[in-house]
Short mmCIF file of C-alpha atoms (C1' of nucleotides) in Angstrom, two decimals:
data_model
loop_
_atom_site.label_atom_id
_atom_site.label_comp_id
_atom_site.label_asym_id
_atom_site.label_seq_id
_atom_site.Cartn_x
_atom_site.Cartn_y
_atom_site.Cartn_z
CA UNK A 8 0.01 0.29 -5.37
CA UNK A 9 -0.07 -1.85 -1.94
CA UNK A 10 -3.26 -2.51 0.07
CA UNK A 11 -4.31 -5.59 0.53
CA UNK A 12 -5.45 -7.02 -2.42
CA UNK A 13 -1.59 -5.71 -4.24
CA UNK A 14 0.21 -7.13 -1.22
CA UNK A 15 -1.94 -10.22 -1.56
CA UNK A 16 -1.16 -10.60 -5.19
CA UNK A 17 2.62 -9.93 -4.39
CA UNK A 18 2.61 -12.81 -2.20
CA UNK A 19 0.71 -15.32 -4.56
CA UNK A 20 3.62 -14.77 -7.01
CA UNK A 21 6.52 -14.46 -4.96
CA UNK A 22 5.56 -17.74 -2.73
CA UNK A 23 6.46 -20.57 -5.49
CA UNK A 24 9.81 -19.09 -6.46
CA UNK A 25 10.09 -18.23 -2.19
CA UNK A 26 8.84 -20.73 -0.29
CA UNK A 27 11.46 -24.31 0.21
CA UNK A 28 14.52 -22.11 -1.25
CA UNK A 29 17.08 -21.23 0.39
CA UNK A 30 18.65 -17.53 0.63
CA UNK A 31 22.18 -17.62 -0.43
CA UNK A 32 22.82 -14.42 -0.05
CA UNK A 33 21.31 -10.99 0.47
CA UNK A 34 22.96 -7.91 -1.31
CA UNK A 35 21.73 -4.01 0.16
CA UNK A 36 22.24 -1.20 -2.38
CA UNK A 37 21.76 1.04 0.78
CA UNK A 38 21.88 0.90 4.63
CA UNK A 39 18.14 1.89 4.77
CA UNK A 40 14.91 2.28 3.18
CA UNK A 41 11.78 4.05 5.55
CA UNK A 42 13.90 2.59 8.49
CA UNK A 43 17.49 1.30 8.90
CA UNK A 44 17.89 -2.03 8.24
CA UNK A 45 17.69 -4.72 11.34
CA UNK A 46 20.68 -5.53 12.81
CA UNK A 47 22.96 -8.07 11.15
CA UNK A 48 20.44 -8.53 8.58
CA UNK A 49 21.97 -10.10 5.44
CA UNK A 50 23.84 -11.99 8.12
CA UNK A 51 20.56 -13.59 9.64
CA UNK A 52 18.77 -13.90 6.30
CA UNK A 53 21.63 -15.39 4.62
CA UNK A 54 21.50 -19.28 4.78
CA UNK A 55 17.58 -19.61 6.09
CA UNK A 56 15.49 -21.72 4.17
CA UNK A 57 11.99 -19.63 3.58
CA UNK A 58 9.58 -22.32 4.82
CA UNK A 59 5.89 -20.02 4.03
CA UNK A 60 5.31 -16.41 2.66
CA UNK A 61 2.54 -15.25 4.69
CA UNK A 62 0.37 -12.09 4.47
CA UNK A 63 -1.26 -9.90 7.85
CA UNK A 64 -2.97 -7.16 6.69
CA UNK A 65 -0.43 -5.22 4.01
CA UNK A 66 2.98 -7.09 5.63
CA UNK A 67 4.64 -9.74 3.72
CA UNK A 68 5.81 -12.31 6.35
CA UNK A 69 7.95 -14.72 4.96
CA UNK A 70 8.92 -17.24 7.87
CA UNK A 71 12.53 -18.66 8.13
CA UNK A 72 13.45 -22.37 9.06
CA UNK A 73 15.40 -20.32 12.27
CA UNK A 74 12.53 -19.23 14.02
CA UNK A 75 12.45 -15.46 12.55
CA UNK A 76 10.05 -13.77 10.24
CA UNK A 77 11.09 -10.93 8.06
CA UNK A 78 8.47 -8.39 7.57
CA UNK A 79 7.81 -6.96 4.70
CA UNK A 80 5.84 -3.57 4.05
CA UNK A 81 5.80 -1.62 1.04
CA UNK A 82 4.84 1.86 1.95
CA UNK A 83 3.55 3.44 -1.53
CA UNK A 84 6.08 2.25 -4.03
CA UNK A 85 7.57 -1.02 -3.27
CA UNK A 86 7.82 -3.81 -5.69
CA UNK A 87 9.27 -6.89 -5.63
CA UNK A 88 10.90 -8.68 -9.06
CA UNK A 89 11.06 -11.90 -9.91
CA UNK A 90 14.22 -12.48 -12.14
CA UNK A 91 14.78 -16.19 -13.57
CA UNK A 92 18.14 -18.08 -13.93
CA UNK A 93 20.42 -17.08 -16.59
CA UNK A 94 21.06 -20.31 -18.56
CA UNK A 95 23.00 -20.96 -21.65
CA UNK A 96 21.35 -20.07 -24.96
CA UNK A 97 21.70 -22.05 -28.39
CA UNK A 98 24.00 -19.64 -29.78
CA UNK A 99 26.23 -20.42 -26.41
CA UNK A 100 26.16 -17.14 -25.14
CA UNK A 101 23.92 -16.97 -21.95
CA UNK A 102 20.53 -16.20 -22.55
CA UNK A 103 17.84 -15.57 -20.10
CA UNK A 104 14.23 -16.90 -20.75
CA UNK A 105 12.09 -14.07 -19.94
CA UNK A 106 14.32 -11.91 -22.01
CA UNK A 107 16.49 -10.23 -19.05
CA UNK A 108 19.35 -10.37 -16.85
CA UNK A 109 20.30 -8.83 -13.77
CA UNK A 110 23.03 -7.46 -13.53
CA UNK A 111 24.73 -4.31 -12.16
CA UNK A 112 24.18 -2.79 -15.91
CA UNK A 113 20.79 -3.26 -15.28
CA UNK A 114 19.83 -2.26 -11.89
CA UNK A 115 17.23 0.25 -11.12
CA UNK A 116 17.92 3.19 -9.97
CA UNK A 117 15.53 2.38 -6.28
CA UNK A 118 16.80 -1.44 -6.72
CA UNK A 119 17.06 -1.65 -2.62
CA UNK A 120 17.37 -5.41 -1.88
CA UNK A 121 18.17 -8.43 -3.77
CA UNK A 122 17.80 -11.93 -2.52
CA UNK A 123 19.42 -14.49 -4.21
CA UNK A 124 18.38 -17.46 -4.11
CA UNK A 125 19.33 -21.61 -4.09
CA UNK A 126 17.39 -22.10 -6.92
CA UNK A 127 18.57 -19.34 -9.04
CA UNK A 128 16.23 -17.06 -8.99
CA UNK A 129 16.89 -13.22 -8.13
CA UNK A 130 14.36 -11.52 -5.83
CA UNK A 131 14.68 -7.93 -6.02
CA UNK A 132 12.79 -4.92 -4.01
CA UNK A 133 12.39 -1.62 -5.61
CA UNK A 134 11.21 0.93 -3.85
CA UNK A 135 11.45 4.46 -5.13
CA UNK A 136 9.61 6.74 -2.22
CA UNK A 137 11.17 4.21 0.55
CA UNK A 138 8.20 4.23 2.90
CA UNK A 139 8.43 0.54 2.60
CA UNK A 140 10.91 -1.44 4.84
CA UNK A 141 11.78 -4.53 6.89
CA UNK A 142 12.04 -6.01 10.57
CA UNK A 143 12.76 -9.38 11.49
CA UNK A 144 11.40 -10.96 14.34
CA UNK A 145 11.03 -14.00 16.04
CA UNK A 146 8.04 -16.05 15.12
CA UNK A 147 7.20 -16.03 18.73
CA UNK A 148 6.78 -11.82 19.23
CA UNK A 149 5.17 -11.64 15.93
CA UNK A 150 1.58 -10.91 17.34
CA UNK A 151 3.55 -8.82 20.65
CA UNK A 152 5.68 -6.64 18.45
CA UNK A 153 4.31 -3.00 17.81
CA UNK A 154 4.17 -3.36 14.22
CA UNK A 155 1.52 -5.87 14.59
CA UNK A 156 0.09 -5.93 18.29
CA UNK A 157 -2.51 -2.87 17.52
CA UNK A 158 -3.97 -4.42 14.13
CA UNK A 159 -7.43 -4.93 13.69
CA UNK A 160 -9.58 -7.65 12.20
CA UNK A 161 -8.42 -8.87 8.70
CA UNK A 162 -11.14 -8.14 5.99
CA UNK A 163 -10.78 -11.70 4.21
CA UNK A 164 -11.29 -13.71 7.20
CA UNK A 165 -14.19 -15.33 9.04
CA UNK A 166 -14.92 -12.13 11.43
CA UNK A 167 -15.70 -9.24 9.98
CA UNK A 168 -19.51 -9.11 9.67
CA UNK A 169 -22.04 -6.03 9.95
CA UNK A 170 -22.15 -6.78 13.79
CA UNK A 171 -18.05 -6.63 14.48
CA UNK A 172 -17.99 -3.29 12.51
CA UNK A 173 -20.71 -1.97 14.35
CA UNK A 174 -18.76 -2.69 17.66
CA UNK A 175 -15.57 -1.54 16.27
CA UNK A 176 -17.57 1.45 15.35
CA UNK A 177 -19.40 2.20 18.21
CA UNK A 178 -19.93 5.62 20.10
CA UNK A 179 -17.05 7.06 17.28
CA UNK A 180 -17.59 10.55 16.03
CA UNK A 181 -15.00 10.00 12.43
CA UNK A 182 -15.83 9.84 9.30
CA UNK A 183 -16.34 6.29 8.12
CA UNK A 184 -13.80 7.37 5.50
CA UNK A 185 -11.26 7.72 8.14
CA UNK A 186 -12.43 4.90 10.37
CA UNK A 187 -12.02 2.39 7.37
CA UNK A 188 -8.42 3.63 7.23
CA UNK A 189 -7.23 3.39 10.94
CA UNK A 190 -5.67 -0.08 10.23
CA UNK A 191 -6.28 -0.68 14.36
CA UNK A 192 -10.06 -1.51 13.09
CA UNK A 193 -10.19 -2.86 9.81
CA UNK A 194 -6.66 -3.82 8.95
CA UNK A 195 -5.90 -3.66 4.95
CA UNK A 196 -7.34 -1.42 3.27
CA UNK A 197 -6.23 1.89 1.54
CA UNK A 198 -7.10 5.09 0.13
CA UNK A 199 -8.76 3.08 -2.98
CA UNK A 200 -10.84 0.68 -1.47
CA UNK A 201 -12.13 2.34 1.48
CA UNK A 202 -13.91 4.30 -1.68
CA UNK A 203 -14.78 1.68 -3.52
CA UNK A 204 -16.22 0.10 -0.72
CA UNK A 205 -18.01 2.96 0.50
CA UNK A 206 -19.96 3.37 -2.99
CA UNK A 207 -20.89 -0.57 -3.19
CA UNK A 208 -22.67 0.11 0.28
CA UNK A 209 -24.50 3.03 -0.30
CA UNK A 210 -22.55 4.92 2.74
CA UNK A 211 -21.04 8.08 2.36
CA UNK A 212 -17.70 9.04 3.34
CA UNK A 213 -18.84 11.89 5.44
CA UNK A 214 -20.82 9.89 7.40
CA UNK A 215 -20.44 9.83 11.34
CA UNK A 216 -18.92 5.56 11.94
CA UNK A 217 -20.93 5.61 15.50
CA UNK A 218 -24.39 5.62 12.79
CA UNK A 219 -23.24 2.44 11.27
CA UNK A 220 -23.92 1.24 15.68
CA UNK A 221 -27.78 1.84 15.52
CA UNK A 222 -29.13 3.36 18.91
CA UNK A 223 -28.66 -0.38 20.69
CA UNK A 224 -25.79 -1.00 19.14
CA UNK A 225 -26.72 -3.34 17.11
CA UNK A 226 -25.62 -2.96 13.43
CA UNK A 227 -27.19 -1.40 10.90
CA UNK A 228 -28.35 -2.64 7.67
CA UNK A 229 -25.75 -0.29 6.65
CA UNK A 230 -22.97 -1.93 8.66
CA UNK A 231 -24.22 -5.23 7.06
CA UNK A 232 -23.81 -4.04 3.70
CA UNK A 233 -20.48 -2.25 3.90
CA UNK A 234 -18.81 -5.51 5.86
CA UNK A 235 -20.17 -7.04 2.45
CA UNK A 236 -18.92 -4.43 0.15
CA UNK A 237 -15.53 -4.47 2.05
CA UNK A 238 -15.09 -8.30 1.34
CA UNK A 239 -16.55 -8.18 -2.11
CA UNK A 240 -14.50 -5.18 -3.54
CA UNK A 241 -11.35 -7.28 -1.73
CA UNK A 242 -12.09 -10.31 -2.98
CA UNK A 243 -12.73 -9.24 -6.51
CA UNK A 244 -9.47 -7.21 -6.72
CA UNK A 245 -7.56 -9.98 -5.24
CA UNK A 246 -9.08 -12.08 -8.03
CA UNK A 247 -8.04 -9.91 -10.92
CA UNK A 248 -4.45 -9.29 -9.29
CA UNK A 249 -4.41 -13.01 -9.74
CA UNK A 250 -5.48 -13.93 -13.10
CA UNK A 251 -2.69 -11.56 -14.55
CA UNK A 252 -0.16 -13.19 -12.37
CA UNK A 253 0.42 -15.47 -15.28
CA UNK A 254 2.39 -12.77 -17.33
CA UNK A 255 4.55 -11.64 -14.74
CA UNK A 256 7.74 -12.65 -16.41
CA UNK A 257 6.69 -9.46 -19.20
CA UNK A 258 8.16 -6.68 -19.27
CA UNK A 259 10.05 -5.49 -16.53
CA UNK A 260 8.61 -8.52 -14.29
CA UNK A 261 7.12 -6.24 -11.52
CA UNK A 262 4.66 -8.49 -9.54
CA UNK A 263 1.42 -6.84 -7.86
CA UNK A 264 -0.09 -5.14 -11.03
CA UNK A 265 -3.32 -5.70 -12.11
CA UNK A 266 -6.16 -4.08 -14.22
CA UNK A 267 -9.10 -3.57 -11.32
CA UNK A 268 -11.83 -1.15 -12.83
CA UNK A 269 -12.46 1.15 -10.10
CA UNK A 270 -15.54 2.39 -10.09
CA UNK A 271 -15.49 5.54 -8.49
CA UNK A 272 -11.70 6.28 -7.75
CA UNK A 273 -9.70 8.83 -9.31
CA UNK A 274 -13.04 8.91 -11.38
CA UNK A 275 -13.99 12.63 -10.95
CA UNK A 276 -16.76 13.72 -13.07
CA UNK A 277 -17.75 10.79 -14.48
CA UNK A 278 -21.26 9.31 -14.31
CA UNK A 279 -22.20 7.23 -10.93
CA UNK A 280 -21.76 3.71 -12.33
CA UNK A 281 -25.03 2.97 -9.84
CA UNK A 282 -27.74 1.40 -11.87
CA UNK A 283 -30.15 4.03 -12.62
CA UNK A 284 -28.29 6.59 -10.40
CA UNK A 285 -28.54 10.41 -12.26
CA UNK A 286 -25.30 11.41 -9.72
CA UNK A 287 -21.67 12.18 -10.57
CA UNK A 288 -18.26 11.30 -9.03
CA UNK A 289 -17.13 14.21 -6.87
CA UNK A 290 -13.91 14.37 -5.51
CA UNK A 291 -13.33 15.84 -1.82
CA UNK A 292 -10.47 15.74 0.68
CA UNK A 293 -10.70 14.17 3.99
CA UNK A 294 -7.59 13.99 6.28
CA UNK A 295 -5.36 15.00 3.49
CA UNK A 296 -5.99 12.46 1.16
CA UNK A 297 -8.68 12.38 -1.90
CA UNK A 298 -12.17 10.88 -1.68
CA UNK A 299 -14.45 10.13 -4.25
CA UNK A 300 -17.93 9.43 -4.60
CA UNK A 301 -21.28 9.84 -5.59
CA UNK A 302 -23.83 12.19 -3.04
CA UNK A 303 -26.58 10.99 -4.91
CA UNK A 304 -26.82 7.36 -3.69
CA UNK A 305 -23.70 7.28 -1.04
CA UNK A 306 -25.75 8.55 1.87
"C1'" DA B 11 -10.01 10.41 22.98
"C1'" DC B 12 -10.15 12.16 18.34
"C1'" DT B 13 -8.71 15.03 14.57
"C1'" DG B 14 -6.16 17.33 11.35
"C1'" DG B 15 -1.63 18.41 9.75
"C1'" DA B 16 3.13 17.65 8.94
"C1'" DT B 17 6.40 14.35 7.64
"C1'" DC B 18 9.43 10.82 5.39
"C1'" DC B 19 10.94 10.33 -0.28
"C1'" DT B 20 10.87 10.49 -5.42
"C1'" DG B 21 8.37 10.72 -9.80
"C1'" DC B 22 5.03 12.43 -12.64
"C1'" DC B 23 1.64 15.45 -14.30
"C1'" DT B 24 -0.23 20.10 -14.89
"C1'" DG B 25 -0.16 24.75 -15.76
"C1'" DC B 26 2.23 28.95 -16.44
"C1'" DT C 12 10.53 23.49 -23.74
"C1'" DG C 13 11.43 24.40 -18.86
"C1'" DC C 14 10.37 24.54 -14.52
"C1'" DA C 15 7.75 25.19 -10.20
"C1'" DG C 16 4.19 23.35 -7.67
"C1'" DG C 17 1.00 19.99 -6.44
"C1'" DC C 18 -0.14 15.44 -5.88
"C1'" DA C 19 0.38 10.26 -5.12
"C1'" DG C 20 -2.12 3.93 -3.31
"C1'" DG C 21 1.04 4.47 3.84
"C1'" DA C 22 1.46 5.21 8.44
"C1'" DT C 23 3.33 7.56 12.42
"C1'" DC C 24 3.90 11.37 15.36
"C1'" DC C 25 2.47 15.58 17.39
"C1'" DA C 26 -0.27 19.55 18.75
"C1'" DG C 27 -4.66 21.17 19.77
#
DNA sequence: ACTGGATCCTGCCTGC
DNA sequence: TGCAGGCAGGATCCAG
């Protein structure tokens, strides 16, 4: 489930186990996932010491003590697994504090990648779609590479205000639905909270983006309100992703879930959750993908 | 320049 | 119960 907020989460939990270890070795249960590996890559990963896990937009960019990055995207399905040291349990046989090994007994089935670690620690990527997959690059062509070079402003930083989005917006004839997905504008967000965000601003999907410019092009008091909504409905997600962070070791360990009440997604039917708002959650389909919201107050 | 559609892949849910 | 069909949170490429 990886737009920002997921990918953000993701990257608060793998950094501690990550970041000052060293990667001992790298083992590929296939030659590819959305894209062929990089060239030589277990051979360039293995022996690096991960000095940060970073985040642009939905990559995980976890820089090396060499000089390279490796890029991580997870298309629709990846997830990465933290999997403790096996240590020796009181009965002698070896035991494994959050209640399960790794081993090739217990691999999933779309268990791509597994980083082993100096510490220990197992790092595994499952991915079962495989629209997720990884470059590596030198630090120094990160913001030149094509991956990167065409993304817009990130949502969480200092920029994005009502006035950048009606620039970004300016003179454009899409849907705002669609504009809030063209990652060359607003880079992060996803199917979900371009209509979440949409609803907390009062905007509907339909809506031409070149009306968010006003006739001067200044913005809008729409424009103001969605840059709000955008960072709110980001911030808050990220925020939940984080405060169940703490039980990642349960179950099958998967980092990146979280229980974020959406408020209009996948919410068809329902009441509009819009103080004193009579409208219901309607569900259309823009570009191919589903949109939901409420024509009463999304205007 | 912008837009919609097809596409990569697998899993899951729905309806017949 | 079985199975076909549709749909899924991403992002690119292509035709129109």
């Amino acid at each position: 489930m990886p737009e920002l907020p997921e990918v953000e989460t993701v990257r608060r939990g793998l950094e501690p186990a990550l970041v000052g270890a060293h990667i001992d070795r790298v083992v590929l249960n296939r030659k590819d996932l959305r894209f062929p590996f990089p060239e030589r890559f277990v051979a360039r990963l293995e022996g690096q010491e991960v000095i940060a896990l970073g985040r642009r937009a939905k990559y995980l960019l976890a820089d090396l003590a060499g000089g390279e990055v490796l890029a991580m995207h997870l298309g629709m399905t990846g997830r990465f697994t933290i999997i403790k040291p096996v240590c020796a349990g009181p009965d002698g046989g070896l035991t494994e504090p959050g209640g399960f090994y790794y081993t090739a007994a217990t691999r999933g089935a779309h268990d791509h990648v597994c980083f082993e670690l100096s510490t220990g620690h197992r790092i595994v990527y499952n991915d079962a779609r495989r629209f997720g997959f990884m470059v590596l690059l030198a630090r120094s062509e990160l913001d030149s590479h094509p991956l990167f070079r065409g993304l817009g402003v990130e949502p969480l930083g200092n920029e994005l205000d009502g006035a950048l989005l009606a620039r970004l917006f300016a003179g454009k004839a899409a849907p705002l639905k669609a504009a809030l997905l063209d990652q060359r504008l607003v880079a992060g967000l996803g199917n979900i909270y371009v209509s979440e965000a949409l609803h907390r601003a009062g905007l509907s999907p339909q809506r031409a983006a070149g009306t968010l410019a006003g006739r001067t092009g200044k913005p809008t008091r729409g424009a103001d309100r969605l840059a709000g909504a955008i960072r709110d409905v980001l911030a808050e997600a990220v925020a939940a992703g984080g405060s169940t962070l703490r039980d990642y070791r349960q179950t099958d360990g998967a980092l990146g879930y979280f229980q974020h009440r959406f408020r209009v997604y996948d919410r068809e039917g329902e009441p509009c959750p819009t103080p004193a708002c009579r409208g219901v959650i309607a569900r259309s389909v823009q570009s191919g993908r589903s949109t939901f919201h409420c024509a009463v107050c999304q205007r």
